[in-house]
């Protein structure tokens, strides 16, 4: 691993530990963290979500974190309070590992900029 990858992994683990302190258990993977971001962005607090709503929350999270680099833009919020996003520029074609790195970088940036955590 190169230094950049090690630094990303160090920050990722620090984020997971910070979330453990905040929600009571360490999120096991990217999907769990994206779910938490989606719930945060929806702004309705803890709730029992259907399977479809959970998928929608993860989509909201992906759009929100990637909006930090201009890939998505918020179009607006529907009558039920759910945000809707518009793709502004195409994502680069990466393999799965590179896609995960891109998401990790943006999720970390989200928690630093939007929530005020430091890693």
CSV table of C-alpha atoms in Angstrom, one decimal:
chain,number,residue,atom,x,y,z
A,1,UNK,CA,0.0,0.0,0.0
A,2,UNK,CA,1.2,3.5,-0.7
A,3,UNK,CA,1.2,6.2,1.9
A,4,UNK,CA,-1.9,7.8,0.5
A,5,UNK,CA,-3.9,4.6,0.8
A,6,UNK,CA,-2.6,4.0,4.3
A,7,UNK,CA,-3.7,7.5,5.3
A,8,UNK,CA,-7.1,6.9,3.8
A,9,UNK,CA,-7.5,3.6,5.7
A,10,UNK,CA,-6.3,5.3,8.9
A,11,UNK,CA,-8.9,8.0,8.5
A,12,UNK,CA,-11.6,5.4,7.6
A,13,UNK,CA,-10.9,3.4,10.8
A,14,UNK,CA,-11.0,6.6,12.9
A,15,UNK,CA,-14.3,7.5,11.3
A,16,UNK,CA,-15.7,4.1,12.2
A,17,UNK,CA,-14.6,4.5,15.8
A,18,UNK,CA,-16.1,8.0,16.0
A,19,UNK,CA,-19.4,6.6,14.7
A,20,UNK,CA,-19.2,3.8,17.3
A,21,UNK,CA,-19.1,6.5,20.0
A,22,UNK,CA,-22.0,8.4,18.4
A,23,UNK,CA,-24.4,5.5,17.6
A,24,UNK,CA,-23.3,2.8,20.1
A,25,UNK,CA,-21.7,0.4,17.7
A,26,UNK,CA,-19.1,0.5,15.0
A,27,UNK,CA,-20.5,0.4,11.5
A,28,UNK,CA,-19.3,-2.8,9.9
A,29,UNK,CA,-19.1,-1.6,6.3
A,30,UNK,CA,-19.6,1.2,3.8
A,31,UNK,CA,-23.3,0.4,3.4
A,32,UNK,CA,-23.9,1.0,7.1
A,33,UNK,CA,-22.1,4.3,7.0
A,34,UNK,CA,-24.0,5.4,3.9
A,35,UNK,CA,-27.2,4.5,5.6
A,36,UNK,CA,-26.3,6.8,8.6
A,37,UNK,CA,-25.4,9.6,6.2
A,38,UNK,CA,-28.8,9.1,4.4
A,39,UNK,CA,-30.7,9.3,7.7
A,40,UNK,CA,-28.7,12.4,8.6
A,41,UNK,CA,-29.5,14.0,5.3
A,42,UNK,CA,-33.2,13.1,5.4
A,43,UNK,CA,-33.3,14.8,8.8
A,44,UNK,CA,-36.2,12.9,10.3
A,45,UNK,CA,-34.2,11.2,13.0
A,46,UNK,CA,-34.4,7.5,14.0
A,47,UNK,CA,-37.2,5.7,12.3
A,48,UNK,CA,-38.2,2.2,11.1
A,49,UNK,CA,-37.5,2.3,7.4
A,50,UNK,CA,-38.7,-0.2,4.8
A,51,UNK,CA,-36.2,-2.0,2.6
A,52,UNK,CA,-37.0,0.3,-0.3
A,53,UNK,CA,-36.5,3.4,2.0
A,54,UNK,CA,-33.2,2.0,3.2
A,55,UNK,CA,-32.0,1.8,-0.4
A,56,UNK,CA,-33.3,5.3,-1.1
A,57,UNK,CA,-31.3,6.5,2.0
A,58,UNK,CA,-28.1,5.0,0.7
A,59,UNK,CA,-28.8,6.7,-2.7
A,60,UNK,CA,-29.3,10.0,-0.9
A,61,UNK,CA,-26.0,9.5,0.9
A,62,UNK,CA,-24.0,8.6,-2.2
A,63,UNK,CA,-25.4,11.6,-4.0
A,64,UNK,CA,-24.7,13.9,-1.1
A,65,UNK,CA,-21.1,12.8,-0.5
A,66,UNK,CA,-20.3,12.9,-4.3
A,67,UNK,CA,-21.9,16.4,-4.5
A,68,UNK,CA,-18.9,17.6,-2.6
A,69,UNK,CA,-16.9,17.1,-5.8
A,70,UNK,CA,-19.6,18.4,-8.1
A,71,UNK,CA,-20.9,15.0,-9.4
A,72,UNK,CA,-24.4,15.6,-8.1
A,73,UNK,CA,-26.6,18.6,-7.3
A,74,UNK,CA,-29.6,18.8,-5.1
A,75,UNK,CA,-32.7,19.3,-7.2
A,76,UNK,CA,-35.1,19.8,-4.4
A,77,UNK,CA,-37.2,18.0,-1.8
A,78,UNK,CA,-40.5,16.2,-2.5
A,79,UNK,CA,-43.7,16.6,-0.5
A,80,UNK,CA,-42.6,13.9,1.9
A,81,UNK,CA,-39.3,15.6,2.7
A,82,UNK,CA,-37.1,13.3,0.7
A,83,UNK,CA,-34.3,15.0,-1.2
A,84,UNK,CA,-33.8,14.4,-4.9
A,85,UNK,CA,-30.5,14.7,-6.7
A,86,UNK,CA,-29.4,15.4,-10.3
A,87,UNK,CA,-26.2,14.0,-11.9
A,88,UNK,CA,-24.1,16.9,-13.0
A,89,UNK,CA,-21.0,15.2,-14.4
A,90,UNK,CA,-20.3,11.5,-15.1
A,91,UNK,CA,-18.3,9.5,-12.5
A,92,UNK,CA,-15.0,8.2,-13.7
A,93,UNK,CA,-14.9,4.5,-14.8
A,94,UNK,CA,-13.1,2.8,-11.9
A,95,UNK,CA,-12.8,-0.8,-10.8
A,96,UNK,CA,-14.6,-1.8,-7.6
A,97,UNK,CA,-11.5,-1.0,-5.4
A,98,UNK,CA,-11.1,2.5,-6.9
A,99,UNK,CA,-14.9,3.1,-6.5
A,100,UNK,CA,-14.7,2.2,-2.8
A,101,UNK,CA,-11.7,4.5,-2.4
A,102,UNK,CA,-13.6,7.4,-4.0
A,103,UNK,CA,-16.5,6.8,-1.8
A,104,UNK,CA,-14.4,6.5,1.4
A,105,UNK,CA,-12.6,9.8,0.5
A,106,UNK,CA,-15.9,11.6,0.0
A,107,UNK,CA,-17.6,10.1,3.1
A,108,UNK,CA,-14.6,11.2,5.2
A,109,UNK,CA,-14.8,14.6,3.7
A,110,UNK,CA,-18.5,14.7,4.4
A,111,UNK,CA,-18.0,14.0,8.1
A,112,UNK,CA,-15.2,16.6,8.3
A,113,UNK,CA,-17.1,19.3,6.5
A,114,UNK,CA,-20.7,18.7,7.3
A,115,UNK,CA,-20.5,17.2,10.8
A,116,UNK,CA,-17.3,18.8,12.0
A,117,UNK,CA,-15.3,15.6,12.9
A,118,UNK,CA,-11.5,15.6,12.5
A,119,UNK,CA,-9.4,12.6,11.6
